[in-house]
C-alpha positions as a printed NumPy array, in Angstrom:
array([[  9.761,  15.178,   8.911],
       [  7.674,  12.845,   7.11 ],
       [  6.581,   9.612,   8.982],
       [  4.268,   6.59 ,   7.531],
       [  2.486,   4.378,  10.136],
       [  0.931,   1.303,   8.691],
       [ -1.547,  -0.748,  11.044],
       [ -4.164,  -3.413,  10.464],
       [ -2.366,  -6.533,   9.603],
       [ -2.659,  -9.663,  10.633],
       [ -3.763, -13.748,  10.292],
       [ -6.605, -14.762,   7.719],
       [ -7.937, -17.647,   5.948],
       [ -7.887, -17.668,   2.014],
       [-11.192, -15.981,   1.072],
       [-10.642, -13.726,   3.903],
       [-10.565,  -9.577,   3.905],
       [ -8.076,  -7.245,   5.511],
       [ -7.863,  -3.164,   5.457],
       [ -4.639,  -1.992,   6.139],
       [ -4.195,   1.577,   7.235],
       [ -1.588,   3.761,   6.851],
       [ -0.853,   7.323,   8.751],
       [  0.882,  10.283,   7.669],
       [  2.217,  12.723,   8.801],
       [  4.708,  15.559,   7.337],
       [  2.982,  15.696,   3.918],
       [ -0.51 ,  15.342,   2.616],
       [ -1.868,  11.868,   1.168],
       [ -4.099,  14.429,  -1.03 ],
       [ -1.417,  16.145,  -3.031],
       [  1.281,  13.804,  -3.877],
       [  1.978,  10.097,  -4.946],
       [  1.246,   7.245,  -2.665],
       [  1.447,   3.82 ,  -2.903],
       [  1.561,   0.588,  -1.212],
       [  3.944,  -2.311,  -1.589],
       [  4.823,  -5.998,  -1.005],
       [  7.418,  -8.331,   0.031],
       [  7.291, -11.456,   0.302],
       [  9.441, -13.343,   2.015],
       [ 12.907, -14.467,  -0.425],
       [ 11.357, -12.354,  -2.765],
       [ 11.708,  -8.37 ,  -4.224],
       [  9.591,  -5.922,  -3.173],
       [  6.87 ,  -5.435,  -5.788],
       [  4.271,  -2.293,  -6.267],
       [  0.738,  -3.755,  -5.456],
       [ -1.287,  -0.323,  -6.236],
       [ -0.867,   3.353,  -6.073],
       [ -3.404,   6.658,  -6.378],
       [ -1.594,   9.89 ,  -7.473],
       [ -2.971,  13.667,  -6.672],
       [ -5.903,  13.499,  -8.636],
       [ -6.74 ,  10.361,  -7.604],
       [ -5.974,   8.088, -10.638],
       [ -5.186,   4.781,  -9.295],
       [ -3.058,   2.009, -10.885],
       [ -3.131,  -1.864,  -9.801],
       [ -0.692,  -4.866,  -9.756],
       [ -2.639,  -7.339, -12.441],
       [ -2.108,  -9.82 ,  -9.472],
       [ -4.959,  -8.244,  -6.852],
       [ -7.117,  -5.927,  -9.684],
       [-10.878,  -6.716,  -8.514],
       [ -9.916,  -7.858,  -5.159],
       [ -7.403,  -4.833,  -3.541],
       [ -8.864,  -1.188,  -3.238],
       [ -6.932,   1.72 ,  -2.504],
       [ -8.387,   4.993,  -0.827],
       [ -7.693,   7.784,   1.185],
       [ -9.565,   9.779,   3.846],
       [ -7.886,  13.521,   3.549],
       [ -9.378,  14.693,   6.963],
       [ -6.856,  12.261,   8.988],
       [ -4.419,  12.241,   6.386],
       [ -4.481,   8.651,   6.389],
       [ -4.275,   6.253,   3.485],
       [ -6.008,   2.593,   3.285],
       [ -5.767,  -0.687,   1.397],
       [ -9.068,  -2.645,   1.3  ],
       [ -7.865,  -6.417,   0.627],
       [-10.692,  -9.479,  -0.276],
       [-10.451, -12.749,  -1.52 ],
       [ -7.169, -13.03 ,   0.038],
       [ -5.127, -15.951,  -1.15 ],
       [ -1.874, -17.267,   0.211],
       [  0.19 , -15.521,  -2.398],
       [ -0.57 , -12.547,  -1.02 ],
       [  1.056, -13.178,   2.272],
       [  3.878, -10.798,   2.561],
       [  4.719,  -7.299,   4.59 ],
       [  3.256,  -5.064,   3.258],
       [  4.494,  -0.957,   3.319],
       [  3.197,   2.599,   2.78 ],
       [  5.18 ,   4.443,   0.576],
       [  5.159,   8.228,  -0.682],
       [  7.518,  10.111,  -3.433],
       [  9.014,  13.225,  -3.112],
       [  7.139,  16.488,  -4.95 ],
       [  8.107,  16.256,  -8.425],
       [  8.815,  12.563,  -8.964],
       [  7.218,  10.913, -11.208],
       [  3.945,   9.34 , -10.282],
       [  4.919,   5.188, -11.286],
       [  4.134,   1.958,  -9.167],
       [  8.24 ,   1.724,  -8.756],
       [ 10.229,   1.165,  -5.985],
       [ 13.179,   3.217,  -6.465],
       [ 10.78 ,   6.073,  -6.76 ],
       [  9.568,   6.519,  -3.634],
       [ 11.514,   8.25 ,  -0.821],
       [  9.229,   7.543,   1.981],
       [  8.651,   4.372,   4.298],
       [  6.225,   3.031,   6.685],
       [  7.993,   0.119,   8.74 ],
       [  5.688,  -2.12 ,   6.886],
       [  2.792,  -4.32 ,   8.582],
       [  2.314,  -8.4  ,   8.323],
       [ -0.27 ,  -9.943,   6.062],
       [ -0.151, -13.75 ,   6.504],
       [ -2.872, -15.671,   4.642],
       [ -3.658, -19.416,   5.499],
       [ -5.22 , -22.284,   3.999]])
């Protein structure tokens, strides 16, 4: 059974940095697609980066120089590095993994796997 535990939200100010984690278990963040998404709220949920098995990595234009993605394979545990936070990125913000096979793309309807998503709120 695959599981996806995101942690490390919270409250900032704009400027501010946040590193969201995200744990796995029931498949390996080394070998397959991950990703990390968005949603605002009244709004779709929108890719914001992912980093596929040989760690290629693709960004959202909206957080490219200020979001890094990375993964630590010994605790199978994936993590989003956030500066310069602004209030547009407020939003909850998810772990997400495809099934083998898929197609590695920073798309929703892709992805098979859920965290329960954690709160980013920034404030001016």
């Amino acid at each position: 059974q695959v599981q996806l535990v995101e942690s490390g939200g919270g409250s900032v100010q704009v400027g501010g940095s946040l590193r969201l984690s995200c744990t796995v278990s029931g498949l390996s963040v080394s070998s397959g697609c991950m990703a990390w998404f968005r949603q605002a709220a009244g709004k779709e949920r929108e890719g914001v980066v992912l980093i596929n098995r040989t760690g290629r990595t693709t960004y959202a234009n909206s957080v490219k120089g200020r979001f890094t993605i990375s993964q630590d394979n010994a605790e199978n545990t994936l993590y989003l590095q956030m500066n310069s936070l602004s209030p547009e990125d407020t939003a909850m913000y998810y772990c997400a993994a495809a099934a083998t096979g898929v197609p590695c793309l920073l798309a929703r309807g892709l992805f098979s796997y859920w965290g329960q998503g954690t709160q980013v709120t920034v404030s001016s």
